[in-house]
Coordinates of C-alpha atoms in Angstrom, one line a residue:
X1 CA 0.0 0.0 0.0
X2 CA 1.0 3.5 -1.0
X3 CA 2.2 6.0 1.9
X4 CA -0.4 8.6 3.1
X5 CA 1.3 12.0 2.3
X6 CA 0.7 14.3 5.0
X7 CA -2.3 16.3 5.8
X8 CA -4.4 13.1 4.5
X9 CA -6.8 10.2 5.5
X10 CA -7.6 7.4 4.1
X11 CA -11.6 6.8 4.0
X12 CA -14.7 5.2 2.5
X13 CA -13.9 7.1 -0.3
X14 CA -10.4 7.3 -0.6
X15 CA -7.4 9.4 0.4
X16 CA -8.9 13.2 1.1
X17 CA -7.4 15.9 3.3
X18 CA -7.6 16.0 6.9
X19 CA -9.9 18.3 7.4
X20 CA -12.6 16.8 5.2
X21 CA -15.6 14.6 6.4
X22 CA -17.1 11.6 4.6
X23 CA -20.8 11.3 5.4
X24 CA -23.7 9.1 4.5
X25 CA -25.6 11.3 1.9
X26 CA -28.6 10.9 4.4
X27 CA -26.9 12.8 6.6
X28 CA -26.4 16.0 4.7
X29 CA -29.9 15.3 2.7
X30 CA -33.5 15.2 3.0
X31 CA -35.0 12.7 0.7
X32 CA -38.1 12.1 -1.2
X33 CA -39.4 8.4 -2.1
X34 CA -42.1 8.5 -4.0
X35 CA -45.2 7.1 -3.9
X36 CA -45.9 3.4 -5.4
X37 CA -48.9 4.4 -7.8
X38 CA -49.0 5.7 -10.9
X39 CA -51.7 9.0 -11.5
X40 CA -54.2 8.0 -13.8
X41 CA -55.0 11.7 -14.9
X42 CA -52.2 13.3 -16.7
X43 CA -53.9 16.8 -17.1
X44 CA -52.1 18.8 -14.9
X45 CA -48.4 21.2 -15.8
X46 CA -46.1 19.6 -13.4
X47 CA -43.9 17.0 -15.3
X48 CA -44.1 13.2 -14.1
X49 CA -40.7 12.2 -15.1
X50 CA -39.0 8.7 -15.1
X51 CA -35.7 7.0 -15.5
X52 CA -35.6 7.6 -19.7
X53 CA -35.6 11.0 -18.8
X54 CA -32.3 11.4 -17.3
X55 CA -30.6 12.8 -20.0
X56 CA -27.9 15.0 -19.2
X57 CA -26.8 17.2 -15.6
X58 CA -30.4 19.2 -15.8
X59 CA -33.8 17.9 -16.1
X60 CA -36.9 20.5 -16.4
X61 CA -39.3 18.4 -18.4
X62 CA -40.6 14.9 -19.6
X63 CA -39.6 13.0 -22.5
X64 CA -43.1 11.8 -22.6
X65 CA -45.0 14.7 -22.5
X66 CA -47.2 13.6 -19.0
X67 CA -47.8 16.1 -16.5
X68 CA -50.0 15.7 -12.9
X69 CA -51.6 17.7 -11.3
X70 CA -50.7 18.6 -7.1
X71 CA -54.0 17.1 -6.6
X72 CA -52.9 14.3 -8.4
X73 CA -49.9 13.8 -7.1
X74 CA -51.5 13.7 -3.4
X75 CA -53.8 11.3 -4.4
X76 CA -51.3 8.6 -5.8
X77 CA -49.1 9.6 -2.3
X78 CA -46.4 11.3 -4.7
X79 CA -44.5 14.7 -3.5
X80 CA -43.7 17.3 -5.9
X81 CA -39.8 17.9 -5.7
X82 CA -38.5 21.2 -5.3
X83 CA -35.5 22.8 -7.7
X84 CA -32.5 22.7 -6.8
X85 CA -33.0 18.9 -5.5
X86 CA -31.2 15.9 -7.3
X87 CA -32.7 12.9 -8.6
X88 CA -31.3 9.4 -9.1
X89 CA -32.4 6.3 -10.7
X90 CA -32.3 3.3 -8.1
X91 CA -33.9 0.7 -10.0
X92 CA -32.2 -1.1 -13.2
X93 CA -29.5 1.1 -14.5
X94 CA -28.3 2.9 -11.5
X95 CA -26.6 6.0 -10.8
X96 CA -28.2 7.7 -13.2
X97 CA -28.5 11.5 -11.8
X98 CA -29.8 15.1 -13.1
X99 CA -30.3 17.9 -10.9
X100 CA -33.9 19.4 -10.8
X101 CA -34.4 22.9 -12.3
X102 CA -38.6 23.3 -11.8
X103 CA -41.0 21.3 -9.7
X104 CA -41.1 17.8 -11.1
X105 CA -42.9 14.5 -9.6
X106 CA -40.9 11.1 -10.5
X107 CA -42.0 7.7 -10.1
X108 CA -40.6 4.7 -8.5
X109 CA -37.6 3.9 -10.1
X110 CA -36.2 7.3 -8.7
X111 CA -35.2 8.5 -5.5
X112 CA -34.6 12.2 -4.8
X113 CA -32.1 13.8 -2.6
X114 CA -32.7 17.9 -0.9
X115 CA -30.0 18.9 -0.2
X116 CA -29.3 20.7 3.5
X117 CA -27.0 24.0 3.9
X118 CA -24.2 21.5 4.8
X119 CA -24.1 20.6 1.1
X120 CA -24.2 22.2 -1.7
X121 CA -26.2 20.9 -5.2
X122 CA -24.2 20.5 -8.0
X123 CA -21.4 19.3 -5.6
X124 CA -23.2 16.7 -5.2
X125 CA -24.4 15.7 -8.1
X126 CA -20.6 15.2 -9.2
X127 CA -19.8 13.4 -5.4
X128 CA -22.7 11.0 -6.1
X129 CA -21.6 10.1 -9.8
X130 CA -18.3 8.6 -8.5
X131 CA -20.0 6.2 -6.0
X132 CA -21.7 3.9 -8.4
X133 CA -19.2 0.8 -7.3
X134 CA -20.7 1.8 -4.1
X135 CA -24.2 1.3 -5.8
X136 CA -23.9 -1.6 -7.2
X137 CA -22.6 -3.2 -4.1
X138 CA -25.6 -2.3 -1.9
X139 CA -28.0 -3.4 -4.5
X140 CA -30.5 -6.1 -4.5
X141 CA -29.0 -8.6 -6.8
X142 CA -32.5 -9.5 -8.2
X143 CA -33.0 -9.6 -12.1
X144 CA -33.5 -6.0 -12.1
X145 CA -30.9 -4.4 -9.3
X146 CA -32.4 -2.0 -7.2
X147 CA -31.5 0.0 -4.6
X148 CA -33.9 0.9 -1.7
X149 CA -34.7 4.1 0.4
X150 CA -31.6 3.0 3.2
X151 CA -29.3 2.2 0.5
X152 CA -29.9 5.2 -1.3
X153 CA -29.2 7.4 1.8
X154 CA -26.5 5.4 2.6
X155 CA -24.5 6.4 0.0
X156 CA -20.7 7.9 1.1
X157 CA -19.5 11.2 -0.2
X158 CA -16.7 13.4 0.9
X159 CA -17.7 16.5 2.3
X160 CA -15.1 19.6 2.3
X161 CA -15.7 23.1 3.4
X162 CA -18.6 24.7 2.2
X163 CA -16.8 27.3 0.0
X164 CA -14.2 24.4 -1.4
X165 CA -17.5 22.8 -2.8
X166 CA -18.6 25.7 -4.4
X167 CA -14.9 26.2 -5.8
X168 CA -15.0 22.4 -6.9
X169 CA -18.5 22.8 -8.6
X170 CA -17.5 25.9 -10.7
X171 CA -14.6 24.1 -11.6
X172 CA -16.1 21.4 -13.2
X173 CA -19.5 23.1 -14.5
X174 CA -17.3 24.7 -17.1
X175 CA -15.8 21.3 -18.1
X176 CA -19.8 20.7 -18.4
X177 CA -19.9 23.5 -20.6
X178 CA -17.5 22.8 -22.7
X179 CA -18.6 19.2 -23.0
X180 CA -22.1 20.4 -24.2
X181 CA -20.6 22.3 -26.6
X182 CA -18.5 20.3 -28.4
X183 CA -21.5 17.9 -28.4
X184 CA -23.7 20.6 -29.9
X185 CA -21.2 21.4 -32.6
X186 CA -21.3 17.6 -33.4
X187 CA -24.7 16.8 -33.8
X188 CA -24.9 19.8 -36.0
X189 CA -22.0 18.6 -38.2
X190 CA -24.0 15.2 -38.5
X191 CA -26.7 16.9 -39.6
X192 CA -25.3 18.9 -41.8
X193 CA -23.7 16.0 -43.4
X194 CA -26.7 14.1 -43.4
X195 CA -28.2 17.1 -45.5
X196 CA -24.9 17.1 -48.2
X197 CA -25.7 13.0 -48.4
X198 CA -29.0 13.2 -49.0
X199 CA -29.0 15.9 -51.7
X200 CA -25.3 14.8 -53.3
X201 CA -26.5 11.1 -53.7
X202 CA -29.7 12.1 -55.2
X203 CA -28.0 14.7 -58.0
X204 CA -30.4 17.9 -56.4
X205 CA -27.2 19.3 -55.7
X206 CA -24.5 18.5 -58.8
X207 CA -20.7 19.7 -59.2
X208 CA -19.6 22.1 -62.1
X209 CA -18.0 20.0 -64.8
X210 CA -20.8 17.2 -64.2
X211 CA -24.4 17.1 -67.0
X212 CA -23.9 13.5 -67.8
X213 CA -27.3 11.7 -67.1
X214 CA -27.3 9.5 -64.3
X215 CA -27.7 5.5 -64.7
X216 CA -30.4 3.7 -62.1
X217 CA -28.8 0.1 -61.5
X218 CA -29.7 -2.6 -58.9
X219 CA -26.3 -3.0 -56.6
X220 CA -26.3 -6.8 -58.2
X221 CA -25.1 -5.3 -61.4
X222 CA -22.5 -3.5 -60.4
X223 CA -20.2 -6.4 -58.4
X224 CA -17.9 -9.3 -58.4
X225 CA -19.3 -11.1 -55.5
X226 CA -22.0 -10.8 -53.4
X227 CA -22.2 -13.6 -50.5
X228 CA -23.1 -13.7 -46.7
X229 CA -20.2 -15.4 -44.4
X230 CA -21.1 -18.7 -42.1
X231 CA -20.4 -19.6 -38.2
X232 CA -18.4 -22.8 -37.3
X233 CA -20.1 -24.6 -34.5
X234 CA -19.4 -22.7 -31.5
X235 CA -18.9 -25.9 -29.1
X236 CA -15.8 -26.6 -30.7
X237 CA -13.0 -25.0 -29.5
X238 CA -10.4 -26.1 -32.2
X239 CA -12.3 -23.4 -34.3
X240 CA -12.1 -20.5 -32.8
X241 CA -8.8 -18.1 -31.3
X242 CA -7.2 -18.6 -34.4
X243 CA -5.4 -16.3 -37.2
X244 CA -8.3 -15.4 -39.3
X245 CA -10.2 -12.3 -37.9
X246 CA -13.9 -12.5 -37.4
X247 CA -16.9 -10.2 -38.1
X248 CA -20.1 -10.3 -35.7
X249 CA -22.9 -7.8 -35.7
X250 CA -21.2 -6.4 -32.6
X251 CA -18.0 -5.3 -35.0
X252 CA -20.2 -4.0 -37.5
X253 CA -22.3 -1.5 -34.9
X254 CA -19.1 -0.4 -33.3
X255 CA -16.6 0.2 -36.0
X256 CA -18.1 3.2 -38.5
X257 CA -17.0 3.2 -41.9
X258 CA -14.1 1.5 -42.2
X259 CA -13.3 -1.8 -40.0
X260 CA -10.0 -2.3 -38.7
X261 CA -9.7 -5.4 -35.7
X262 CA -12.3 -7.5 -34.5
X263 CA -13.4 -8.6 -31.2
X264 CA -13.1 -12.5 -32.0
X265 CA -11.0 -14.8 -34.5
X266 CA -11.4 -18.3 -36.3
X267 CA -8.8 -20.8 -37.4
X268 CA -8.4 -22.6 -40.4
X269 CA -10.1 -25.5 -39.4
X270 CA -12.9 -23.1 -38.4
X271 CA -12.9 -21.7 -41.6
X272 CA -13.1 -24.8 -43.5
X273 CA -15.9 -26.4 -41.7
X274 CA -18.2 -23.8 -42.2
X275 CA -19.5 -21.5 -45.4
X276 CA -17.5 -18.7 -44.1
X277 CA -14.7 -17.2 -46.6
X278 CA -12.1 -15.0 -47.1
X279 CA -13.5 -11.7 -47.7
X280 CA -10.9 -9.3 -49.5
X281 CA -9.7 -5.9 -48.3
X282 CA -12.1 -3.0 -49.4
X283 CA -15.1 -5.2 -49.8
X284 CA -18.2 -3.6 -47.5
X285 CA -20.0 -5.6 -45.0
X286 CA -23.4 -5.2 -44.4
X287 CA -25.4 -6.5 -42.0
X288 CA -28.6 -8.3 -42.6
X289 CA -29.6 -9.8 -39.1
X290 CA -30.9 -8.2 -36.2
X291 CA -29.2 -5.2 -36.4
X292 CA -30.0 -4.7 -39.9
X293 CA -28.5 -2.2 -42.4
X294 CA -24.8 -1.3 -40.6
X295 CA -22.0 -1.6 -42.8
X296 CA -18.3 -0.9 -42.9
X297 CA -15.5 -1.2 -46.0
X298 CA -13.0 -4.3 -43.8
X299 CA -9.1 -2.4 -43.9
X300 CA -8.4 -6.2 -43.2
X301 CA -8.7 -9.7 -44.6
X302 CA -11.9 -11.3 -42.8
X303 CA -14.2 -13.5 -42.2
X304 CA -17.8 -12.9 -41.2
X305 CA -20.9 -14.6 -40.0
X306 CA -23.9 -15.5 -41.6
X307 CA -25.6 -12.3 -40.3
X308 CA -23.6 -10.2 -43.0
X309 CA -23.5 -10.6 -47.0
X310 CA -20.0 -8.9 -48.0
X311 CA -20.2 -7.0 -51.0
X312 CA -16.8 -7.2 -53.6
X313 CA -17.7 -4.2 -55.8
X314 CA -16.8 -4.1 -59.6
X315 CA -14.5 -1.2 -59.6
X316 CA -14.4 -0.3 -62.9
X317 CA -18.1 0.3 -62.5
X318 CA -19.1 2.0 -59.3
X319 CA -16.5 3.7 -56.4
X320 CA -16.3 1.4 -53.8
X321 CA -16.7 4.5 -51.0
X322 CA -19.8 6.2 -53.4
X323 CA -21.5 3.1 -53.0
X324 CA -20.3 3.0 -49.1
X325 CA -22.6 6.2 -48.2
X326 CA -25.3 5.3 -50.7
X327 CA -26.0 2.0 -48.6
X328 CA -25.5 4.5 -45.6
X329 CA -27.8 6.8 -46.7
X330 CA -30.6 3.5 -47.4
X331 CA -30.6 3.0 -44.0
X332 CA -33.1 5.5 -43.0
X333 CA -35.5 3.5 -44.9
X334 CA -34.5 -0.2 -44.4
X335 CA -36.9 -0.9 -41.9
X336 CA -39.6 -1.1 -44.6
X337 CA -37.7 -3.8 -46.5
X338 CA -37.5 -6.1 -42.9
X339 CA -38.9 -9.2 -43.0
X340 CA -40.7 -10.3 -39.8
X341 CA -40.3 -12.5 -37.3
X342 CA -38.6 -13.1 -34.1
X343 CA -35.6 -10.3 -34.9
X344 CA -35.3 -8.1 -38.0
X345 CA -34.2 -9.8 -41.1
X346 CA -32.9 -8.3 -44.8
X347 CA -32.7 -11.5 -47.4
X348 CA -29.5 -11.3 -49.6
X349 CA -32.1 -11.1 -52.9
X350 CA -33.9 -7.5 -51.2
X351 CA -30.0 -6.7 -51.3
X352 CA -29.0 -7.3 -54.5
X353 CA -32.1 -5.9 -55.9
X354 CA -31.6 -2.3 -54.0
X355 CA -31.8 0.3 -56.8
X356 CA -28.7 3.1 -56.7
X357 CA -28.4 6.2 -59.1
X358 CA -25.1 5.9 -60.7
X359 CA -22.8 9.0 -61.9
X360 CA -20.1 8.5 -64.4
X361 CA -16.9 7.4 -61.9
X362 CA -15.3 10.7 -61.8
X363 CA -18.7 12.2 -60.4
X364 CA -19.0 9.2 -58.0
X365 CA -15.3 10.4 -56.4
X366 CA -16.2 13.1 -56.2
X367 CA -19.1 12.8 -54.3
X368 CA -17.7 10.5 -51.7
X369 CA -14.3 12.6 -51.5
X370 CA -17.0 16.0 -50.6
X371 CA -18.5 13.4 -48.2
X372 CA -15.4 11.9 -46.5
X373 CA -14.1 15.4 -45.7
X374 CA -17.2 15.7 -43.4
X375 CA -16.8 12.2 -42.2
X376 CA -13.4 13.5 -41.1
X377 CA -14.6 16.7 -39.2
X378 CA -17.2 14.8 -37.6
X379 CA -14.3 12.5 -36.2
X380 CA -12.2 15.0 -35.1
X381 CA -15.3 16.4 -33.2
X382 CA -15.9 12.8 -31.8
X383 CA -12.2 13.0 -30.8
X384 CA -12.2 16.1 -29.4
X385 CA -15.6 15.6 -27.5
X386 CA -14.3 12.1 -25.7
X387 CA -10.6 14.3 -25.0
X388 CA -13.2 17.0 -23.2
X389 CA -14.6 14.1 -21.4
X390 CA -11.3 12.3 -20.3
X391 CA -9.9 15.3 -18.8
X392 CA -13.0 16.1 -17.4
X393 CA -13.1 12.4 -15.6
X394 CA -9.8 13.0 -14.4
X395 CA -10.0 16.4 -13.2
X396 CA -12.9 15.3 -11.2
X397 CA -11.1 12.9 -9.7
X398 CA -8.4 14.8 -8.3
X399 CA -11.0 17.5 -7.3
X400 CA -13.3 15.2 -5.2
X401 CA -10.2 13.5 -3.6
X402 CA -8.6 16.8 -2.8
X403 CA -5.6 15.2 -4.7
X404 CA -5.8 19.0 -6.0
X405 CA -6.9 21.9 -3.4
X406 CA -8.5 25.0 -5.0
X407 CA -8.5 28.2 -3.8
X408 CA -11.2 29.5 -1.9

């Protein structure tokens, strides 16, 4: 074990100076449970709001659009939680935490904390969000973990001077800020690219240099191969861990456009007793099975399971990363070509039969070069955004360990 430097303790929550406390959050809050039934008449303007509507550090209306009356929220033995109060889920997903900014009645799965002069609110918001080990180790361990009233206020957090909190708070609101943002910027770049696709892949918006008419194919015509992958038996171990990389749906959800490693591998023998093959580099796999309509262009040889078909494009005939964002922009309207039954299912023939408007090949790299520049931005965004959120886990960290004082 590490030395304790001076002017430390070690505690319930760690290593924080001398002259903080760690209390029970039930000692520095009031709490509200709320009541076990649901209002039957939603007519009044308070929001009823539930776990799905944790969204972010503030909450000051209902994703669902339900409000109660005080009346109402008497009768079902609910209270209406003041501002300033933090909420947190304590049934299924827990931990979850927004701090109130209007009157707001919750149901169940939430537990609210008021908090006391000792502590103040957005302090302990951020306190609270790095106890969820604690959480899940006073939980119920039922099929859905909850946590009830005594766990809930049970809940350590270190406690510093009043005016350090404040200090601590202000600190890491602006990481907040900065956060939201950078998140803002991105979902507007993703927008806006989602715009450019839309109109660049349907010629409303063409380049200058560019009048030839444009050709209407089926995506059958324009390839070498077109074939889903197979799965060895997964009892036998002597066909999987080997040198052959293999594509799930997980891969395919998780990578974005291009697909460089995979999160499992088969063998030869693997290989050979099963209908998967060799899929060259720069093919696009696209996924056909439950999570239907992701695709990536594999930077590596692969293999892949039935749930894909893997696409080797005719390159003298269509730009492999043209027809890349054309499937990408077809999957805001896949779901109508899903067969039914116990998960979502595209058949390879729907996918081979998928009509695409085709430029002449110059106009086609040029449309996904306009388009791969945006991809770009909106990755350095993404990169930026989880750098923002890094530090900001960090900096919390040393903040709410006292690891770094601020000046009060």
């Amino acid at each position: 074990m590490s030395e304790i430097k001076q002017g430390y303790k070690q505690t319930k929550v760690g290593i924080i100076p001398e002259d903080w406390e760690v209390v029970k959050v039930g000692e520095v809050c009031d709490c509200i449970v709320p009541g076990r039934n649901k209002p039957e008449n939603f007519d009044g303007d308070i929001p009823w709001v539930t776990t799905p509507d944790i969204m972010g550090k503030y909450i000051s209306d209902t994703k669902s659009q339900l409000y109660i009356s005080a009346e109402e929220a008497k009768k079902v033995g609910s209270k209406i939680i003041p501002k300033n109060s933090v909420i947190m889920s304590c049934v299924g997903e827990l931990g979850l935490l927004s701090i109130v900014k209007n009157e707001i009645v919750i149901n169940q799965q939430l537990h609210a904390f008021l908090p006391s002069s000792k502590i103040q609110t957005e302090f302990l918001h951020y306190a609270l969000n790095t106890q969820k080990k604690y959480m899940d180790s006073v939980a119920t361990k039922t099929a859905v973990p909850y946590m009830n009233k005594d766990n809930c206020n049970s809940i350590p957090v270190p406690l510093p001077p009043l005016k350090e909190q404040e200090k601590i708070a202000e600190i890491l609101t602006t990481w907040d800020e900065a956060i939201t943002k950078q998140t803002e910027l991105l979902r507007a770049k993703e927008l806006q690219k989602k715009a450019l696709m839309q109109k660049l892949l349907s010629g409303e918006v063409r380049f200058d240099g560019f009048d030839d008419e444009w050709e209407e194919v089926r995506l059958g015509e324009i390839v070498k191969k077109m074939q889903s992958g197979g799965t060895p038996k997964a009892d036998n171990q002597e066909f999987y861990n080997g040198n052959i990389p293999f594509v799930k749906v997980n891969d395919i959800t998780s990578s974005g456009k291009y697909l460089i490693k995979t999160e499992s591998s088969i063998t030869e023998k693997g290989l050979k007793n099963s209908s998967a093959w060799i899929v060259p580099i720069n093919s696009i796999i696209y996924s056909m099975y439950a999570s239907v309509g992701f695709l990536s262009i594999n930077t590596i040889e692969v293999a892949t399971s039935q749930a894909m078909i893997n696409i080797i494009l005719d390159l003298e005939k269509a730009n492999l990363e043209y027809i890349y964002y054309h499937l990408l922009d077809f999957k805001k309207n896949v779901h109508t070509y899903v067969e039914t039954g116990t998960q979502g299912n595209l058949n390879a023939q729907t996918v081979r039969n998928l009509k695409i408007k085709l430029p002449s090949l110059p106009e086609q790299q040029k449309i996904a070069e306009v388009l791969s520049l945006a991809d770009d931005e909106i990755n350095l965004l993404k990169n930026e955004l989880e750098e923002l959120k890094l530090q900001k886990k960090a900096l919390m960290q040393k903040l709410l360990t006292g690891q770094v004082r601020v000046k009060v």
